[in-house]
Coordinates of C-alpha atoms and ligand atoms in Angstrom, one line a residue:
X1 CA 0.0 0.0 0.0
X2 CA 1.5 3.4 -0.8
X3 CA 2.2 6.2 1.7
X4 CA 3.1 9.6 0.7
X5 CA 4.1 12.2 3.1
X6 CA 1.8 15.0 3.2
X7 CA 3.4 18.4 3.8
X8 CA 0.3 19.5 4.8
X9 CA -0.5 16.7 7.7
X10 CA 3.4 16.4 8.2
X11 CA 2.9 12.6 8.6
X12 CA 3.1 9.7 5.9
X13 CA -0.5 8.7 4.7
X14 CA -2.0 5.6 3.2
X15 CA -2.8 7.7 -0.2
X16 CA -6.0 7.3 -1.4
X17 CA -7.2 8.7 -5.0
X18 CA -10.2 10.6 -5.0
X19 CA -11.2 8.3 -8.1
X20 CA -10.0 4.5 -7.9
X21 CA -7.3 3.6 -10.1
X22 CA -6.5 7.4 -11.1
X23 CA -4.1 9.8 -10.1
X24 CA -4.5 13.7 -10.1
X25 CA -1.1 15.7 -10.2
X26 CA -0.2 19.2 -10.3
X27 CA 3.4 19.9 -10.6
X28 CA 5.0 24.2 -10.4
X29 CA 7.2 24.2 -13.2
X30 CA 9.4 26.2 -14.6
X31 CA 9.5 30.2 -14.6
X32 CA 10.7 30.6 -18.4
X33 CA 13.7 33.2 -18.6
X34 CA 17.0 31.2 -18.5
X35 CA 18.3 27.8 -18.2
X36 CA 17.5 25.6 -15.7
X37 CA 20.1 24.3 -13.4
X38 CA 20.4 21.1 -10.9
X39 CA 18.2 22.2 -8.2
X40 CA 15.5 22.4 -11.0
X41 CA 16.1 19.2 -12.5
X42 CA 16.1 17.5 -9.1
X43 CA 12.6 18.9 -8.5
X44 CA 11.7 17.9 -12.3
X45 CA 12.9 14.5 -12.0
X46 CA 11.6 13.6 -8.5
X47 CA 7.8 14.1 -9.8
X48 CA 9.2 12.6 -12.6
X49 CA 9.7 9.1 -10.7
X50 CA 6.5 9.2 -8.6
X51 CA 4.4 9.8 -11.9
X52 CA 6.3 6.9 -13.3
X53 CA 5.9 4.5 -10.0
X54 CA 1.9 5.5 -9.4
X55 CA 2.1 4.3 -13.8
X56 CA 4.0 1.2 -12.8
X57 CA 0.6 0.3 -9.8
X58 CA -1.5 0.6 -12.6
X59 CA -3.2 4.1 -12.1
X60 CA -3.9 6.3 -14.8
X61 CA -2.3 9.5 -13.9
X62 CA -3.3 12.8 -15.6
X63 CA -0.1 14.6 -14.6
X64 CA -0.2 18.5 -15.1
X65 CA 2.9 20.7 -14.9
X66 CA 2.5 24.4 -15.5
X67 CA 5.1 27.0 -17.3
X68 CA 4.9 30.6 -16.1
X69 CA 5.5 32.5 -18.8
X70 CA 4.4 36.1 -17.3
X71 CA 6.5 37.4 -14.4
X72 CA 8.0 40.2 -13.0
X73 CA 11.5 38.7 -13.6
X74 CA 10.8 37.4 -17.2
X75 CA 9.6 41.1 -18.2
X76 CA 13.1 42.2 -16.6
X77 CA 15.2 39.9 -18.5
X78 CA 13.2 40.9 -21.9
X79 CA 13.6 44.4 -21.4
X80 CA 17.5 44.1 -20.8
X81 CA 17.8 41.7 -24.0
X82 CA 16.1 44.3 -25.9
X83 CA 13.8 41.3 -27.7
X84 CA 9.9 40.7 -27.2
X85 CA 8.8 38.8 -24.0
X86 CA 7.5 35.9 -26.1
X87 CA 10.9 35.4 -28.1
X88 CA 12.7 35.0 -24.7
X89 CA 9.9 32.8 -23.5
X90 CA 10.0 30.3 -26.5
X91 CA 13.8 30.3 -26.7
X92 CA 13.6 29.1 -22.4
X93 CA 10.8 26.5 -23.4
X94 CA 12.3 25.0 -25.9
X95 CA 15.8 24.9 -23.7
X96 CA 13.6 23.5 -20.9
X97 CA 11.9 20.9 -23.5
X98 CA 15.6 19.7 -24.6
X99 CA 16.8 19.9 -20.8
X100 CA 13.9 17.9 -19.7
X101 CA 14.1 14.8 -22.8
X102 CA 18.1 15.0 -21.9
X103 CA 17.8 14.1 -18.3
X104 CA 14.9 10.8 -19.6
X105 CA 12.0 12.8 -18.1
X106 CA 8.7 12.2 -19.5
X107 CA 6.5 14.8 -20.7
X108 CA 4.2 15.4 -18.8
X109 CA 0.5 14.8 -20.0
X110 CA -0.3 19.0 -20.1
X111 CA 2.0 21.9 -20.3
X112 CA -0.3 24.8 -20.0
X113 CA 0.9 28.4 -20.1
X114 CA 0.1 31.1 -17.8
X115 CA -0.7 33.4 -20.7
X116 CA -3.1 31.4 -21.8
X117 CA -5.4 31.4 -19.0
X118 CA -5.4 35.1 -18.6
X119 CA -9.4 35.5 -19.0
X120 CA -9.7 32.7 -16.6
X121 CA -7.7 33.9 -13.7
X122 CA -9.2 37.1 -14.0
X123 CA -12.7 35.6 -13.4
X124 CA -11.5 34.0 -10.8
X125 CA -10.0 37.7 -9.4
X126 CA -13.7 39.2 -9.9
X127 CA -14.6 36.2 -7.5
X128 CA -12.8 36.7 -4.6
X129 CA -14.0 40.3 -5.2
X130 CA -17.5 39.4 -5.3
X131 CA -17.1 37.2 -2.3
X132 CA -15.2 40.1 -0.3
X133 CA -12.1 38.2 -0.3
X134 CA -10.0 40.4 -2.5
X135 CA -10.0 44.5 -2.5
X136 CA -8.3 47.5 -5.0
X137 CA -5.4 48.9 -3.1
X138 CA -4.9 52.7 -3.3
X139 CA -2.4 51.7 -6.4
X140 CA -4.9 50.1 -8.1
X141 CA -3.5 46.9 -7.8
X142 CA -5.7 44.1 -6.8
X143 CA -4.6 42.3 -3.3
X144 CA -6.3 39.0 -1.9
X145 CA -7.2 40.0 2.1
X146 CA -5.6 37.4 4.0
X147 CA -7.3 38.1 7.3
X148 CA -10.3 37.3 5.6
X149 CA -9.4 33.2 5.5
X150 CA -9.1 31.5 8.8
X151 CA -7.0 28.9 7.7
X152 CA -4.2 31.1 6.3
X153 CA -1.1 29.5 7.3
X154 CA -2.1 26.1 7.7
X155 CA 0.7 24.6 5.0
X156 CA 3.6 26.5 6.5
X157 CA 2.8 25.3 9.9
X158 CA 2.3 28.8 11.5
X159 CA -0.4 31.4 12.7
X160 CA -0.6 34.9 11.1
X161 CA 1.1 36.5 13.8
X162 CA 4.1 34.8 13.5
X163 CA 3.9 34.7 9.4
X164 CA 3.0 38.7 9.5
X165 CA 6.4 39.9 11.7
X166 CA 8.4 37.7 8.9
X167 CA 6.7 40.0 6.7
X168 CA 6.4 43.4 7.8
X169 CA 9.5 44.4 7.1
X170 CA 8.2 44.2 3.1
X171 CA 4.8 46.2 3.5
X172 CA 3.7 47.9 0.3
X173 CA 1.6 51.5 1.0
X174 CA -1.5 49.6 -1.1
X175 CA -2.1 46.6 1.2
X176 CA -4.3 46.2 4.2
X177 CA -1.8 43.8 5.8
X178 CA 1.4 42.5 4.8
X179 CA 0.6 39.5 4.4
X180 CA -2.0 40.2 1.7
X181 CA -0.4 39.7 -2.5
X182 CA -1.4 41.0 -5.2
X183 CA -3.5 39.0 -8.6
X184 CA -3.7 42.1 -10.3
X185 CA -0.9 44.5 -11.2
X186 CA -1.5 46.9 -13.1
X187 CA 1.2 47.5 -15.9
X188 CA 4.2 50.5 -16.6
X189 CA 5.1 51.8 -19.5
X190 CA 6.9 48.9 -21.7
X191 CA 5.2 46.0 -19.8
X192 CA 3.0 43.9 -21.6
X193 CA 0.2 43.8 -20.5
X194 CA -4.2 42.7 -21.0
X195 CA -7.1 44.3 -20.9
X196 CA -9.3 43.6 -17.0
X197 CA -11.9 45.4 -15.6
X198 CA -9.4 47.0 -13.0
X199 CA -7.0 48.8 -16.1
X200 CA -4.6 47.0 -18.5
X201 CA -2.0 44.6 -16.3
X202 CA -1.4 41.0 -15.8
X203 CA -1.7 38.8 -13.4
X204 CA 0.0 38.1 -10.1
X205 CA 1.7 34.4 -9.9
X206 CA 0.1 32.7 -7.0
X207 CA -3.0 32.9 -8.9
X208 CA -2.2 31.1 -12.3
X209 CA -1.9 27.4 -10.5
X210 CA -5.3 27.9 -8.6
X211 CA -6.9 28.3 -12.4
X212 CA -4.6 26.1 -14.2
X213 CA -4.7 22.9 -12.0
X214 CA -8.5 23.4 -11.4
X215 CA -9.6 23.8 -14.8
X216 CA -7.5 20.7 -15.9
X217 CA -7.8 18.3 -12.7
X218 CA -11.2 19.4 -11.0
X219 CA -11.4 21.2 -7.5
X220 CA -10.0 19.0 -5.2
X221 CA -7.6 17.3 -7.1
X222 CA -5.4 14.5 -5.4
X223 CA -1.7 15.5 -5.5
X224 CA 0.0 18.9 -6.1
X225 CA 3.9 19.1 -5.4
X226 CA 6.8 21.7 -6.1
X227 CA 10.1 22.7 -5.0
X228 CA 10.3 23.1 -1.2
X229 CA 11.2 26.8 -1.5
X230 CA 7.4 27.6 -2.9
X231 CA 5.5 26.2 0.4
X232 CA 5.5 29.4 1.2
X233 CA 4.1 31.5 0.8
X234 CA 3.4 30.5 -3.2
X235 CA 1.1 27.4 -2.3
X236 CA -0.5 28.9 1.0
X237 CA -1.7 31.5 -0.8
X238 CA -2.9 29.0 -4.1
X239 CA -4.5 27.3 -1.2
X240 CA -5.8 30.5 0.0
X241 CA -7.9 31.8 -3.3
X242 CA -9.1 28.2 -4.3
X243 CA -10.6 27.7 -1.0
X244 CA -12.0 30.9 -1.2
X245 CA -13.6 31.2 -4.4
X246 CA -14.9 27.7 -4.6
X247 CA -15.5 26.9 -0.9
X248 CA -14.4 23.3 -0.7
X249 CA -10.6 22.0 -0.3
X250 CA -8.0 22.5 -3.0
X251 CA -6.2 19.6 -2.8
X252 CA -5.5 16.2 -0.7
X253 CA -1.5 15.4 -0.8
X254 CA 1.2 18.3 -1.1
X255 CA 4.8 17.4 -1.9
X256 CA 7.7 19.2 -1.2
X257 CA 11.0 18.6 -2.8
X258 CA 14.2 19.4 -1.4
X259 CA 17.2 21.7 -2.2
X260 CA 20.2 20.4 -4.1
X261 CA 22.8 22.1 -1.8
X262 CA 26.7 22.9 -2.6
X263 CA 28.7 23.5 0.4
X264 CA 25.7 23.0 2.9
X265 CA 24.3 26.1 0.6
X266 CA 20.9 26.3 -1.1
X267 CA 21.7 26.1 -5.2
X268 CA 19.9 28.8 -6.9
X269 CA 20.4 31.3 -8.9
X270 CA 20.1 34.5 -6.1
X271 CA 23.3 32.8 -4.6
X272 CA 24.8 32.5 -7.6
X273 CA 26.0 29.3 -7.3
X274 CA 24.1 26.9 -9.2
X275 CA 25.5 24.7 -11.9
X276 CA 22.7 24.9 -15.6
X277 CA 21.8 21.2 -16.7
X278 CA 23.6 21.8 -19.9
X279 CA 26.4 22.3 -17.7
X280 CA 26.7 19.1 -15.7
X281 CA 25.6 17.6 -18.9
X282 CA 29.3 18.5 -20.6
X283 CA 31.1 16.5 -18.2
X284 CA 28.8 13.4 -17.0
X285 CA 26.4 11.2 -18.5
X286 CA 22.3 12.1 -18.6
X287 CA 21.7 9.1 -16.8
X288 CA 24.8 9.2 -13.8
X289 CA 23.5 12.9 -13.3
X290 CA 19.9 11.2 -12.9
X291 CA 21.4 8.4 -10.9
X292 CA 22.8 11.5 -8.6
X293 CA 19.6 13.0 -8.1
X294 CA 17.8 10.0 -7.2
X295 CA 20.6 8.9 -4.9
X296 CA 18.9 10.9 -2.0
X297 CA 14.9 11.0 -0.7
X298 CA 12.9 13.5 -2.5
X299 CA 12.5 15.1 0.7
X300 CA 16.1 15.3 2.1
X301 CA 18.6 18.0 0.9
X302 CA 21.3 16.3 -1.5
X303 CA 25.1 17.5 -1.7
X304 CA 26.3 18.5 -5.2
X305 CA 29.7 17.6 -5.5
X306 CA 32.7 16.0 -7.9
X307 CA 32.5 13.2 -5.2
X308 CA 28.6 12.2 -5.1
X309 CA 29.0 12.4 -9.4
X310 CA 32.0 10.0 -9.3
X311 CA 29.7 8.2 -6.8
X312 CA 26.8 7.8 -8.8
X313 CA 29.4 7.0 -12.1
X314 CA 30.7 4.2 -10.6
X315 CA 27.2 2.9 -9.1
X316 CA 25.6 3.1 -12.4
X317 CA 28.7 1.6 -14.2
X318 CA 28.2 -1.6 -11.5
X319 CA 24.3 -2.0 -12.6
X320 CA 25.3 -1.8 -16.6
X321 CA 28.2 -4.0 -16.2
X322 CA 26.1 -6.9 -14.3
X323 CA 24.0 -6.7 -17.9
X324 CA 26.4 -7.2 -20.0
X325 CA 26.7 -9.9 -22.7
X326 CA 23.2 -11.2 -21.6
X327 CA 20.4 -11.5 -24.2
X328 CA 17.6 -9.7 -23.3
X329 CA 15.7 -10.2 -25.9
X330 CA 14.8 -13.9 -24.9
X331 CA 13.5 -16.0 -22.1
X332 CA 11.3 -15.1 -19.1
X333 CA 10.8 -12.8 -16.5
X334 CA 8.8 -14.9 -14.4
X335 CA 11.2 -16.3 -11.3
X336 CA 10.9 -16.2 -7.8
X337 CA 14.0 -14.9 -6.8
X338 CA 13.8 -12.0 -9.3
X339 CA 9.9 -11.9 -7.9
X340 CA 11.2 -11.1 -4.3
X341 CA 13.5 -8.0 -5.8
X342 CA 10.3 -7.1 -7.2
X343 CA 8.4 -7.1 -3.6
X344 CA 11.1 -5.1 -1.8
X345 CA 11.6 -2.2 -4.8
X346 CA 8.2 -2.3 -4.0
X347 CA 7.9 -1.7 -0.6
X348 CA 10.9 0.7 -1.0
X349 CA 8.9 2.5 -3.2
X350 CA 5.6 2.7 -1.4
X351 CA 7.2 3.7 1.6
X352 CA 7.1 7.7 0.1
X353 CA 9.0 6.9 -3.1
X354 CA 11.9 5.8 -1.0
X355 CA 14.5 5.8 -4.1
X356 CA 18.0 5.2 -1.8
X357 CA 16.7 2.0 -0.5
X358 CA 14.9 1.3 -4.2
X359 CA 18.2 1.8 -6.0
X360 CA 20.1 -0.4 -2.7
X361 CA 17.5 -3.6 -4.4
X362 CA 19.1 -3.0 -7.4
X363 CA 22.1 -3.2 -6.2
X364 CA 21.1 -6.5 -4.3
X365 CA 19.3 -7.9 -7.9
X366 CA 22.6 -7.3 -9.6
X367 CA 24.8 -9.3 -7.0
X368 CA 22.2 -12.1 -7.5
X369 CA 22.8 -11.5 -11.3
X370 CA 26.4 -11.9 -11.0
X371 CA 26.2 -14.9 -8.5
X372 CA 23.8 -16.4 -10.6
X373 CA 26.1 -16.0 -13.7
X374 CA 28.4 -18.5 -12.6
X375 CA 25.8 -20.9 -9.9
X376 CA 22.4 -20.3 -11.4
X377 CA 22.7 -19.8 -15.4
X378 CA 19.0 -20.7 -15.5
X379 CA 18.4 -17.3 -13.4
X380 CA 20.4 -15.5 -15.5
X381 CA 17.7 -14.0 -18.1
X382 CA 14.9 -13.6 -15.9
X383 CA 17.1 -11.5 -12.8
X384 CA 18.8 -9.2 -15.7
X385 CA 14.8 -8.7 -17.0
X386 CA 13.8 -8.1 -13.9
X387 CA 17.0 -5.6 -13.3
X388 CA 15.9 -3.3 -16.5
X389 CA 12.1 -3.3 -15.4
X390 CA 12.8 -2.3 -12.4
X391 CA 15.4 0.6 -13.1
X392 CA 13.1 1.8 -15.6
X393 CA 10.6 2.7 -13.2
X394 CA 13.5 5.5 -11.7
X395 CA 14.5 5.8 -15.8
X396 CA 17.4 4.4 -15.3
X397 CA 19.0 1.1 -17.5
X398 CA 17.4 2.8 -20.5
X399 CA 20.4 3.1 -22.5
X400 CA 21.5 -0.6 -24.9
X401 CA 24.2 -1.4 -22.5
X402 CA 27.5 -1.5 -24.7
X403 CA 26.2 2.2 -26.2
X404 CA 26.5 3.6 -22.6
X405 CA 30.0 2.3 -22.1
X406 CA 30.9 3.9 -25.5
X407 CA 28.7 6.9 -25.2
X408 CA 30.8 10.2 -24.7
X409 CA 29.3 12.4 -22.8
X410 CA 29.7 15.2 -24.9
X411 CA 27.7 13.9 -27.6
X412 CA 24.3 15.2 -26.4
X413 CA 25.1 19.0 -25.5
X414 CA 26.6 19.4 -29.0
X415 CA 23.0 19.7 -30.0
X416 CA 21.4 21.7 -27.4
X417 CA 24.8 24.1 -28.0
X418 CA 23.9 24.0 -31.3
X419 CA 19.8 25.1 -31.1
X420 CA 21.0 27.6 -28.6
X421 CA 22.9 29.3 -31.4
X422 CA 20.3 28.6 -33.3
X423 CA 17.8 30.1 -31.1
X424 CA 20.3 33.5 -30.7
X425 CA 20.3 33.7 -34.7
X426 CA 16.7 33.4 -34.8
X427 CA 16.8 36.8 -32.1
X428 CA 19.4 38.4 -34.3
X429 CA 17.5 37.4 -37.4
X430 CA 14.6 39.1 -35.5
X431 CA 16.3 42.2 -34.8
X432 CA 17.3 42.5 -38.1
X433 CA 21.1 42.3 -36.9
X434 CA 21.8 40.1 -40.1
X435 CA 25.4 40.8 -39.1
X436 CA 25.1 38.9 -35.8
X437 CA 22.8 36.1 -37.6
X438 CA 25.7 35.5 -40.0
X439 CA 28.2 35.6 -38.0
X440 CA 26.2 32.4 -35.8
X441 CA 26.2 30.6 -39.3
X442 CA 29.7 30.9 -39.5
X443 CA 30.5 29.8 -35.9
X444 CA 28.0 26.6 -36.8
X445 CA 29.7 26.0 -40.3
X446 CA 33.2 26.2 -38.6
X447 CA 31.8 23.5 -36.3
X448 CA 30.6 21.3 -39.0
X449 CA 26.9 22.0 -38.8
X450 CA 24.9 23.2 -41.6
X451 CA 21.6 25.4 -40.9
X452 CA 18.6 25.3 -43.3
X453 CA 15.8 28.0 -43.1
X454 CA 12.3 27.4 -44.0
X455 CA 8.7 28.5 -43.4
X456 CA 8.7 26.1 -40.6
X457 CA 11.6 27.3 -38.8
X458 CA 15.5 26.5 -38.6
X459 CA 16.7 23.3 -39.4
X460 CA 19.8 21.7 -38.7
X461 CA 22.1 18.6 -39.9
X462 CA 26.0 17.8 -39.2
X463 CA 27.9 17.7 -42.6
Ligands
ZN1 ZN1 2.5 27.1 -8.7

């Protein structure tokens, strides 16, 4: 039976889906205005694994992760680039597409855009209006009252007193309280911005998950998760205007991922010391930095280091080697030993997607492989079987195994360099800096890539 840990209840609970046999997730993504690095792609592929375990039980998982593609910072970054907002936004989409397939994620079943549910949210903002939730500052901004819901707080574990002297410090003029954020802003000179029945502005970003994961998963829903960083106040206050507006509970299960950490230190990018996938992805293999990622509990901070990589290198080189020279395309998977791996991945993973003691029955299933080699030939085909099936539910084994021994690990960012230069010609190309858009076809043509343009876009080949 599976437990999840609910941030929310701050215990393990036996999960039960609203509807039998089918799983509603919500997942934050991505805030589209540069490349994503490790602490991301931890976040990205621990949902990753739990959509792929409650797939393995047999649910049917509608898994939702959102792309904000509106935001303060994103304008920022647009402005200073000098290129339209939805240039930049594309270019980071597609990055975080190519970022996502390197590191064997799977997409996940809807990608919806903020922009695209702008009408939407702000019917939900004339709402909590209506409903005396939400009030016009003196900036005409709209702000949701947070004194007006009792249970403010409740996620974060602590009452509004506490939560408002954390916040003082930051009071706007506008607001009632402190505590109180805005789901309207009205929009300067330069911003984009859309039509609303408060002036032309856009959104705040707690509201956009309240519309998105509602709209697409139903109101409650059973699981939403996120980085551990957006507890609060991002989800407290999703949790706050759903509530609100709709008067029953958001959602059942909340799921917090933890940092990636360098030095005891928080990665991210306001510390500056954060590491982009594409990085990492120069010097190891997709699947060893996967291995890495998984080699701690989703909940638990993880140290990003030369030492944990090599770690995870020589781990994942163990499991591979164990598979090699079998035959995997024969014979039966249906043994009792490899049955009894099966039972304790399982109970591993049931036990809140416990992936350190789900990758240690690997480890055990490959011994047996080994042993089994040169004692128990008859073992052989069904324990290596058993080994791939297993891995694949943490997307690891995925690779034929002689092409991971012979894969270089510079052979995959050679193309996402490439459609990055592509993507910075297609801004030059938009500028009309033909100059600059030139001088990219050269840099590619030097490198032995030819660049086609079409209707359709920019194509691109080695010679
Ligand atoms: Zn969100």
């Amino acid at each position: 039976m599976l437990s999840i840990y609910n941030s929310k209840s701050k215990q393990k609970e036996i999960f039960k889906p609203l509807r039998a046999n089918e799983v509603t997730l919500y997942v934050c993504g991505m805030t589209v205005y540069d490349y994503c690095h490790i602490g991301h792609a931890r976040m990205m592929v621990a949902f990753d694994v739990i959509n792929r375990y409650l797939r393995y039980c047999g649910y049917k998982v509608k898994y939702v992760r959102n792309i904000t593609d509106i935001d303060d910072k994103i304008i920022r970054r647009a402005l200073e680039n000098k290129e339209p907002m939805e240039v930049l936004t594309t270019r980071f989409i597609n990055a975080l597409i190519k970022d996502m397939r390197a590191l064997g994620t799977l997409p996940p079943d809807l990608e919806p855009k903020a922009t695209d549910y702008v009408p939407q949210m702000i019917s939900l903002i004339e709402t909590l209006l209506h409903k005396g939730f939400a009030y016009v500052g003196s900036t005409g901004d709209v702000y949701f009252d947070v004194m007006q819901f009792k249970n403010y707080g409740k996620l974060a574990h602590k009452d509004l007193e506490a939560l408002e002297a954390g916040a003082r410090i930051a009071i706007e003029e506008a607001k009632k309280t402190p505590l109180d954020f805005v789901l309207w802003k009205l929009s300067k000179e330069n911003e984009p911005y859309w039509p609303s029945p408060w002036g032309n502005g856009r959104p705040g970003w707690h509201t956009e998950c309240v519309v998105m994961s509602s709209l697409e998963l139903g109101q409650p829903f059973d699981i939403h998760g996120g980085g551990n960083d957006l507890k609060f106040p991002h989800h407290e206050n999703e949790i706050a205007q759903a509530e609100c507006a709709y008067g029953k509970p958001f959602v059942n299960y909340w799921m917090h991922v933890g940092f990636v950490e360098i030095n005891k230190e928080k990665m991210s990018k306001s510390l500056n010391n954060f590491f982009t996938i594409r990085e990492v992805l120069r010097e190891w293999k997709n699947e060893v930095v996967r291995y890495f990622l998984l080699s701690g509990h989703y909940r638990s901070p993880v140290d990003y280091s030369l030492e944990a990589l090599e770690g995870a290198q020589n781990a994942l080189d163990r499991l591979y080697g164990a598979l090699r020279g079998i035959d995997l395309t024969t014979g039966t998977i249906e043994n009792e030993v490899a049955k009894a791996h099966e039972v304790r991945f399982m109970v591993a993973m049931d036990d809140d997607f416990n992936t350190p003691i789900a990758l240690s029955v690997l480890f055990d299933l490959a011994r047996e492989l080994n042993r089994s080699k040169v004692e128990e030939p008859s073992n052989v085909t069904a324990l290596a079987q058993m080994l791939k099936k297993l891995a694949a539910v943490l997307g690891l084994l995925v690779s034929p195994v002689e092409s991971y021994f012979q894969k270089d690990a510079h052979s995959v960012i050679d193309a996402n360099e490439i459609e990055a230069l592509i993507a910075l010609r297609q801004s030059a190309r938009l500028e009309k800096n033909w100059a600059k858009a030139d001088e990219i076809r050269q840099q590619l043509a030097q490198k032995g890539v030819v660049i086609e343009d079409s209707g359709d876009g920019t194509t691109w080949r080695y010679q």
